[in-house]
Amino acid sequence: MSNVGEQKATTVPHVIKEEVIAAGKWVKLEKTTYVDPSGSTRIWETAKRTTRATSNCDGVGIFALLKKTLHKDSVVLVKQFRPPMGCYTLEFPAGLIDENESAAAAALRELKEETGYQGEVVAVAPVTCLDPGLSNCTTAIVMVNINGDDPQNIHPTQQLEFVDVVLLPLNDFQNKIDDFMKKENIVVDSKVYIYAMGMAQALSKPNELPVLKQ
């Protein structure tokens, strides 16, 4: 343990080399040798996708809102069995970006494949990391609006057999997720739940401004 007041190291941390330990069709494990801020050389085990091409973004997560006349907005989620978790999960629709494909195009393609819905992209977030202590995997969150009055979205046809579409109301998102978790043995993706918590916080007192006592 360093003493209080001791001058901190100024070494810029950087990776020295990356060596493949094991590789499969979709994922590989690497031994990453790097220099930490104190100047010490260390080893880290890193999981990486084998599918990343020229883009620095592996895939997209899709925040899709289903909008229908005289109906409250619903968030489109997918329920599917995830072997690494050993159970079903509740997630935003998502998928990998193909070579020479934009995040927006990938989002619309994956949304159609997983849910059957066709939508319109309204926003694309910057590239963000997913689990930086484990992997270099990155994603772009894409916001999509779905016109529920459009005939093609009234009875959407999925292209994936083992994915269930779940619609939950945006205005009571967190409570409905909590109810869903009580009824089923399911794990909710952290991106979904943190969004639900943020919505609950935003809607609790949306117009209240802090007032300091004199």
PDB file of C-alpha atoms in Angstrom:
ATOM      1  CA  MET A   1       0.000   0.000   0.000  1.00  0.00           C
ATOM      2  CA  SER A   2       1.402   3.410  -0.945  1.00  0.00           C
ATOM      3  CA  ASN A   3       1.872   6.126   1.663  1.00  0.00           C
ATOM      4  CA  VAL A   4      -0.390   9.150   1.700  1.00  0.00           C
ATOM      5  CA  GLY A   5       1.209  11.982  -0.220  1.00  0.00           C
ATOM      6  CA  GLU A   6       3.477   9.689  -2.194  1.00  0.00           C
ATOM      7  CA  GLN A   7       3.870  10.867  -5.784  1.00  0.00           C
ATOM      8  CA  LYS A   8       1.671   8.850  -8.134  1.00  0.00           C
ATOM      9  CA  ALA A   9       3.149   7.044 -11.118  1.00  0.00           C
ATOM     10  CA  THR A  10       2.754   8.777 -14.459  1.00  0.00           C
ATOM     11  CA  THR A  11       3.210   5.821 -16.790  1.00  0.00           C
ATOM     12  CA  VAL A  12       0.633   5.741 -19.587  1.00  0.00           C
ATOM     13  CA  PRO A  13      -0.995   2.285 -19.430  1.00  0.00           C
ATOM     14  CA  HIS A  14      -0.760   0.368 -22.693  1.00  0.00           C
ATOM     15  CA  VAL A  15      -1.015  -3.106 -24.196  1.00  0.00           C
ATOM     16  CA  ILE A  16       2.259  -4.794 -25.149  1.00  0.00           C
ATOM     17  CA  LYS A  17       1.005  -7.939 -26.875  1.00  0.00           C
ATOM     18  CA  GLU A  18      -2.019 -10.199 -27.276  1.00  0.00           C
ATOM     19  CA  GLU A  19      -1.684 -13.993 -27.589  1.00  0.00           C
ATOM     20  CA  VAL A  20      -4.504 -16.381 -28.478  1.00  0.00           C
ATOM     21  CA  ILE A  21      -4.984 -19.078 -25.819  1.00  0.00           C
ATOM     22  CA  ALA A  22      -8.024 -20.785 -27.357  1.00  0.00           C
ATOM     23  CA  ALA A  23     -10.354 -20.034 -30.255  1.00  0.00           C
ATOM     24  CA  GLY A  24     -13.749 -21.267 -31.377  1.00  0.00           C
ATOM     25  CA  LYS A  25     -16.027 -20.315 -34.236  1.00  0.00           C
ATOM     26  CA  TRP A  26     -17.478 -17.201 -32.546  1.00  0.00           C
ATOM     27  CA  VAL A  27     -15.234 -16.431 -29.558  1.00  0.00           C
ATOM     28  CA  LYS A  28     -11.553 -16.532 -28.691  1.00  0.00           C
ATOM     29  CA  LEU A  29      -9.628 -16.196 -25.429  1.00  0.00           C
ATOM     30  CA  GLU A  30      -6.443 -14.133 -25.392  1.00  0.00           C
ATOM     31  CA  LYS A  31      -3.654 -13.480 -22.917  1.00  0.00           C
ATOM     32  CA  THR A  32      -3.146  -9.724 -22.887  1.00  0.00           C
ATOM     33  CA  THR A  33       0.181  -8.406 -21.647  1.00  0.00           C
ATOM     34  CA  TYR A  34       0.004  -4.760 -20.617  1.00  0.00           C
ATOM     35  CA  VAL A  35       1.742  -2.058 -18.578  1.00  0.00           C
ATOM     36  CA  ASP A  36      -0.275  -0.545 -15.729  1.00  0.00           C
ATOM     37  CA  PRO A  37      -0.087   3.106 -14.507  1.00  0.00           C
ATOM     38  CA  SER A  38       2.687   2.215 -12.027  1.00  0.00           C
ATOM     39  CA  GLY A  39       4.883   0.901 -14.835  1.00  0.00           C
ATOM     40  CA  SER A  40       4.448  -2.762 -13.864  1.00  0.00           C
ATOM     41  CA  THR A  41       3.902  -5.395 -16.552  1.00  0.00           C
ATOM     42  CA  ARG A  42       0.767  -7.450 -15.967  1.00  0.00           C
ATOM     43  CA  ILE A  43      -1.314 -10.198 -17.572  1.00  0.00           C
ATOM     44  CA  TRP A  44      -5.061 -10.069 -18.319  1.00  0.00           C
ATOM     45  CA  GLU A  45      -7.313 -12.730 -19.803  1.00  0.00           C
ATOM     46  CA  THR A  46      -9.548 -11.244 -22.493  1.00  0.00           C
ATOM     47  CA  ALA A  47     -12.499 -12.687 -24.396  1.00  0.00           C
ATOM     48  CA  LYS A  48     -13.012 -11.434 -27.946  1.00  0.00           C
ATOM     49  CA  ARG A  49     -15.388 -12.092 -30.805  1.00  0.00           C
ATOM     50  CA  THR A  50     -13.887 -13.658 -33.917  1.00  0.00           C
ATOM     51  CA  THR A  51     -16.490 -11.933 -36.090  1.00  0.00           C
ATOM     52  CA  ARG A  52     -15.292  -8.323 -35.845  1.00  0.00           C
ATOM     53  CA  ALA A  53     -14.340  -7.023 -39.271  1.00  0.00           C
ATOM     54  CA  THR A  54     -13.072  -3.551 -40.158  1.00  0.00           C
ATOM     55  CA  SER A  55     -15.565  -1.703 -37.953  1.00  0.00           C
ATOM     56  CA  ASN A  56     -14.786  -0.955 -34.305  1.00  0.00           C
ATOM     57  CA  CYS A  57     -18.376  -1.858 -33.397  1.00  0.00           C
ATOM     58  CA  ASP A  58     -19.416  -5.494 -33.018  1.00  0.00           C
ATOM     59  CA  GLY A  59     -23.168  -5.117 -32.943  1.00  0.00           C
ATOM     60  CA  VAL A  60     -26.290  -3.149 -32.140  1.00  0.00           C
ATOM     61  CA  GLY A  61     -28.808  -3.068 -29.322  1.00  0.00           C
ATOM     62  CA  ILE A  62     -32.239  -1.860 -30.404  1.00  0.00           C
ATOM     63  CA  PHE A  63     -34.507   0.260 -28.238  1.00  0.00           C
ATOM     64  CA  ALA A  64     -37.743  -0.017 -30.180  1.00  0.00           C
ATOM     65  CA  LEU A  65     -41.005   1.732 -29.266  1.00  0.00           C
ATOM     66  CA  LEU A  66     -44.283   0.426 -30.654  1.00  0.00           C
ATOM     67  CA  LYS A  67     -46.636   3.361 -31.235  1.00  0.00           C
ATOM     68  CA  LYS A  68     -50.345   2.858 -31.988  1.00  0.00           C
ATOM     69  CA  THR A  69     -53.279   5.251 -32.162  1.00  0.00           C
ATOM     70  CA  LEU A  70     -55.078   5.536 -28.792  1.00  0.00           C
ATOM     71  CA  HIS A  71     -52.535   3.189 -27.157  1.00  0.00           C
ATOM     72  CA  LYS A  72     -49.683   3.934 -24.798  1.00  0.00           C
ATOM     73  CA  ASP A  73     -46.183   3.352 -26.154  1.00  0.00           C
ATOM     74  CA  SER A  74     -44.776  -0.136 -25.584  1.00  0.00           C
ATOM     75  CA  VAL A  75     -41.147  -1.218 -25.405  1.00  0.00           C
ATOM     76  CA  VAL A  76     -40.319  -4.164 -27.665  1.00  0.00           C
ATOM     77  CA  LEU A  77     -38.263  -6.841 -25.890  1.00  0.00           C
ATOM     78  CA  VAL A  78     -37.241 -10.399 -26.718  1.00  0.00           C
ATOM     79  CA  LYS A  79     -37.223 -13.463 -24.496  1.00  0.00           C
ATOM     80  CA  GLN A  80     -34.848 -16.261 -25.421  1.00  0.00           C
ATOM     81  CA  PHE A  81     -32.837 -19.080 -23.881  1.00  0.00           C
ATOM     82  CA  ARG A  82     -29.177 -18.146 -23.440  1.00  0.00           C
ATOM     83  CA  PRO A  83     -26.880 -21.171 -22.945  1.00  0.00           C
ATOM     84  CA  PRO A  84     -24.162 -19.238 -21.017  1.00  0.00           C
ATOM     85  CA  MET A  85     -26.803 -18.191 -18.471  1.00  0.00           C
ATOM     86  CA  GLY A  86     -28.536 -21.579 -18.465  1.00  0.00           C
ATOM     87  CA  CYS A  87     -31.933 -19.882 -18.498  1.00  0.00           C
ATOM     88  CA  TYR A  88     -34.170 -17.474 -20.391  1.00  0.00           C
ATOM     89  CA  THR A  89     -33.285 -13.795 -20.574  1.00  0.00           C
ATOM     90  CA  LEU A  90     -35.247 -10.633 -21.302  1.00  0.00           C
ATOM     91  CA  GLU A  91     -33.328  -8.325 -23.624  1.00  0.00           C
ATOM     92  CA  PHE A  92     -33.564  -5.572 -26.172  1.00  0.00           C
ATOM     93  CA  PRO A  93     -33.461  -6.980 -29.715  1.00  0.00           C
ATOM     94  CA  ALA A  94     -29.824  -7.082 -30.793  1.00  0.00           C
ATOM     95  CA  GLY A  95     -27.377  -8.557 -33.259  1.00  0.00           C
ATOM     96  CA  LEU A  96     -24.022  -8.350 -34.979  1.00  0.00           C
ATOM     97  CA  ILE A  97     -23.211  -5.795 -37.674  1.00  0.00           C
ATOM     98  CA  ASP A  98     -22.352  -7.312 -41.051  1.00  0.00           C
ATOM     99  CA  GLU A  99     -19.343  -6.210 -43.089  1.00  0.00           C
ATOM    100  CA  ASN A 100     -19.936  -2.809 -44.755  1.00  0.00           C
ATOM    101  CA  GLU A 101     -23.249  -2.423 -42.888  1.00  0.00           C
ATOM    102  CA  SER A 102     -24.176   0.658 -40.864  1.00  0.00           C
ATOM    103  CA  ALA A 103     -25.474   0.421 -37.313  1.00  0.00           C
ATOM    104  CA  ALA A 104     -28.828   1.823 -38.446  1.00  0.00           C
ATOM    105  CA  ALA A 105     -29.201  -0.756 -41.216  1.00  0.00           C
ATOM    106  CA  ALA A 106     -28.172  -3.585 -38.892  1.00  0.00           C
ATOM    107  CA  ALA A 107     -30.735  -2.460 -36.325  1.00  0.00           C
ATOM    108  CA  LEU A 108     -33.616  -2.500 -38.805  1.00  0.00           C
ATOM    109  CA  ARG A 109     -32.528  -5.893 -40.170  1.00  0.00           C
ATOM    110  CA  GLU A 110     -32.185  -7.480 -36.728  1.00  0.00           C
ATOM    111  CA  LEU A 111     -35.473  -5.969 -35.528  1.00  0.00           C
ATOM    112  CA  LYS A 112     -37.252  -7.514 -38.499  1.00  0.00           C
ATOM    113  CA  GLU A 113     -35.587 -10.894 -38.007  1.00  0.00           C
ATOM    114  CA  GLU A 114     -36.185 -11.140 -34.259  1.00  0.00           C
ATOM    115  CA  THR A 115     -39.601  -9.484 -33.893  1.00  0.00           C
ATOM    116  CA  GLY A 116     -41.114  -9.141 -37.370  1.00  0.00           C
ATOM    117  CA  TYR A 117     -41.592  -5.418 -36.855  1.00  0.00           C
ATOM    118  CA  GLN A 118     -40.445  -2.826 -39.384  1.00  0.00           C
ATOM    119  CA  GLY A 119     -39.513   0.560 -38.012  1.00  0.00           C
ATOM    120  CA  GLU A 120     -37.766   3.872 -38.537  1.00  0.00           C
ATOM    121  CA  VAL A 121     -34.436   4.801 -36.965  1.00  0.00           C
ATOM    122  CA  VAL A 122     -34.662   8.003 -34.921  1.00  0.00           C
ATOM    123  CA  ALA A 123     -31.253   7.991 -33.189  1.00  0.00           C
ATOM    124  CA  VAL A 124     -27.949   6.112 -33.125  1.00  0.00           C
ATOM    125  CA  ALA A 125     -25.756   6.286 -30.023  1.00  0.00           C
ATOM    126  CA  PRO A 126     -21.942   6.393 -30.107  1.00  0.00           C
ATOM    127  CA  VAL A 127     -20.079   3.098 -29.858  1.00  0.00           C
ATOM    128  CA  THR A 128     -20.024   1.878 -26.249  1.00  0.00           C
ATOM    129  CA  CYS A 129     -18.392  -1.043 -24.430  1.00  0.00           C
ATOM    130  CA  LEU A 130     -20.382  -3.931 -22.943  1.00  0.00           C
ATOM    131  CA  ASP A 131     -18.227  -5.665 -20.316  1.00  0.00           C
ATOM    132  CA  PRO A 132     -14.772  -4.014 -20.419  1.00  0.00           C
ATOM    133  CA  GLY A 133     -13.357  -6.088 -17.566  1.00  0.00           C
ATOM    134  CA  LEU A 134     -13.917  -9.242 -19.577  1.00  0.00           C
ATOM    135  CA  SER A 135     -14.096  -8.402 -23.271  1.00  0.00           C
ATOM    136  CA  ASN A 136     -13.457  -5.778 -25.927  1.00  0.00           C
ATOM    137  CA  CYS A 137     -17.011  -6.226 -27.286  1.00  0.00           C
ATOM    138  CA  THR A 138     -18.707  -3.012 -28.335  1.00  0.00           C
ATOM    139  CA  THR A 139     -22.209  -1.997 -29.352  1.00  0.00           C
ATOM    140  CA  ALA A 140     -24.219   0.940 -30.660  1.00  0.00           C
ATOM    141  CA  ILE A 141     -27.683   1.491 -29.197  1.00  0.00           C
ATOM    142  CA  VAL A 142     -30.174   2.371 -31.925  1.00  0.00           C
ATOM    143  CA  MET A 143     -33.555   3.952 -31.163  1.00  0.00           C
ATOM    144  CA  VAL A 144     -36.356   2.865 -33.492  1.00  0.00           C
ATOM    145  CA  ASN A 145     -39.999   3.914 -33.711  1.00  0.00           C
ATOM    146  CA  ILE A 146     -42.519   1.359 -34.972  1.00  0.00           C
ATOM    147  CA  ASN A 147     -45.795   2.508 -36.508  1.00  0.00           C
ATOM    148  CA  GLY A 148     -48.245   0.021 -35.053  1.00  0.00           C
ATOM    149  CA  ASP A 149     -51.029   1.262 -37.345  1.00  0.00           C
ATOM    150  CA  ASP A 150     -49.066   0.218 -40.421  1.00  0.00           C
ATOM    151  CA  PRO A 151     -50.595  -2.987 -41.869  1.00  0.00           C
ATOM    152  CA  GLN A 152     -47.178  -4.674 -42.011  1.00  0.00           C
ATOM    153  CA  ASN A 153     -46.845  -4.237 -38.230  1.00  0.00           C
ATOM    154  CA  ILE A 154     -50.322  -5.407 -37.193  1.00  0.00           C
ATOM    155  CA  HIS A 155     -49.442  -9.102 -37.502  1.00  0.00           C
ATOM    156  CA  PRO A 156     -45.630  -9.153 -37.752  1.00  0.00           C
ATOM    157  CA  THR A 157     -43.910 -12.369 -38.813  1.00  0.00           C
ATOM    158  CA  GLN A 158     -40.670 -13.347 -37.071  1.00  0.00           C
ATOM    159  CA  GLN A 159     -37.802 -15.055 -38.869  1.00  0.00           C
ATOM    160  CA  LEU A 160     -36.302 -16.620 -35.716  1.00  0.00           C
ATOM    161  CA  GLU A 161     -38.094 -19.663 -34.284  1.00  0.00           C
ATOM    162  CA  PHE A 162     -36.962 -19.624 -30.658  1.00  0.00           C
ATOM    163  CA  VAL A 163     -37.392 -15.925 -29.809  1.00  0.00           C
ATOM    164  CA  ASP A 164     -40.541 -14.646 -28.087  1.00  0.00           C
ATOM    165  CA  VAL A 165     -41.582 -11.003 -28.404  1.00  0.00           C
ATOM    166  CA  VAL A 166     -42.576  -9.263 -25.163  1.00  0.00           C
ATOM    167  CA  LEU A 167     -44.311  -5.860 -25.149  1.00  0.00           C
ATOM    168  CA  LEU A 168     -44.221  -3.808 -21.945  1.00  0.00           C
ATOM    169  CA  PRO A 169     -45.715  -0.314 -21.422  1.00  0.00           C
ATOM    170  CA  LEU A 170     -43.125   2.453 -21.340  1.00  0.00           C
ATOM    171  CA  ASN A 171     -44.926   4.477 -18.650  1.00  0.00           C
ATOM    172  CA  ASP A 172     -44.756   1.571 -16.143  1.00  0.00           C
ATOM    173  CA  PHE A 173     -41.704  -0.184 -17.503  1.00  0.00           C
ATOM    174  CA  GLN A 174     -39.852  -1.079 -14.295  1.00  0.00           C
ATOM    175  CA  ASN A 175     -42.931  -2.359 -12.455  1.00  0.00           C
ATOM    176  CA  LYS A 176     -43.921  -4.538 -15.400  1.00  0.00           C
ATOM    177  CA  ILE A 177     -40.395  -5.978 -15.607  1.00  0.00           C
ATOM    178  CA  ASP A 178     -40.484  -6.736 -11.873  1.00  0.00           C
ATOM    179  CA  ASP A 179     -43.846  -8.491 -12.320  1.00  0.00           C
ATOM    180  CA  PHE A 180     -42.446 -10.472 -15.259  1.00  0.00           C
ATOM    181  CA  MET A 181     -39.467 -11.615 -13.181  1.00  0.00           C
ATOM    182  CA  LYS A 182     -41.758 -12.823 -10.381  1.00  0.00           C
ATOM    183  CA  LYS A 183     -43.790 -14.935 -12.773  1.00  0.00           C
ATOM    184  CA  GLU A 184     -40.933 -16.516 -14.717  1.00  0.00           C
ATOM    185  CA  ASN A 185     -37.465 -17.900 -14.071  1.00  0.00           C
ATOM    186  CA  ILE A 186     -35.719 -15.258 -16.138  1.00  0.00           C
ATOM    187  CA  VAL A 187     -32.711 -12.923 -15.968  1.00  0.00           C
ATOM    188  CA  VAL A 188     -33.095  -9.379 -17.275  1.00  0.00           C
ATOM    189  CA  ASP A 189     -30.297  -7.842 -19.331  1.00  0.00           C
ATOM    190  CA  SER A 190     -28.619  -5.017 -17.430  1.00  0.00           C
ATOM    191  CA  LYS A 191     -29.192  -2.535 -20.280  1.00  0.00           C
ATOM    192  CA  VAL A 192     -32.924  -3.169 -20.080  1.00  0.00           C
ATOM    193  CA  TYR A 193     -33.147  -2.780 -16.326  1.00  0.00           C
ATOM    194  CA  ILE A 194     -30.959   0.309 -16.091  1.00  0.00           C
ATOM    195  CA  TYR A 195     -33.169   1.942 -18.714  1.00  0.00           C
ATOM    196  CA  ALA A 196     -36.246   0.972 -16.690  1.00  0.00           C
ATOM    197  CA  MET A 197     -34.732   2.493 -13.536  1.00  0.00           C
ATOM    198  CA  GLY A 198     -33.866   5.658 -15.435  1.00  0.00           C
ATOM    199  CA  MET A 199     -37.402   5.959 -16.785  1.00  0.00           C
ATOM    200  CA  ALA A 200     -38.866   5.469 -13.302  1.00  0.00           C
ATOM    201  CA  GLN A 201     -36.587   8.168 -11.922  1.00  0.00           C
ATOM    202  CA  ALA A 202     -37.382  10.571 -14.762  1.00  0.00           C
ATOM    203  CA  LEU A 203     -41.136  10.078 -14.459  1.00  0.00           C
ATOM    204  CA  SER A 204     -41.330  10.280 -10.668  1.00  0.00           C
ATOM    205  CA  LYS A 205     -40.965  14.056 -10.379  1.00  0.00           C
ATOM    206  CA  PRO A 206     -40.283  15.290 -13.915  1.00  0.00           C
ATOM    207  CA  ASN A 207     -41.009  18.979 -13.295  1.00  0.00           C
ATOM    208  CA  GLU A 208     -39.651  19.428  -9.804  1.00  0.00           C
ATOM    209  CA  LEU A 209     -36.798  21.905  -9.421  1.00  0.00           C
ATOM    210  CA  PRO A 210     -34.618  22.029  -6.289  1.00  0.00           C
ATOM    211  CA  VAL A 211     -35.358  24.899  -3.916  1.00  0.00           C
ATOM    212  CA  LEU A 212     -32.777  25.804  -1.306  1.00  0.00           C
ATOM    213  CA  LYS A 213     -33.965  26.942   2.103  1.00  0.00           C
ATOM    214  CA  GLN A 214     -32.904  30.452   3.085  1.00  0.00           C
TER     215      GLN A 214
END
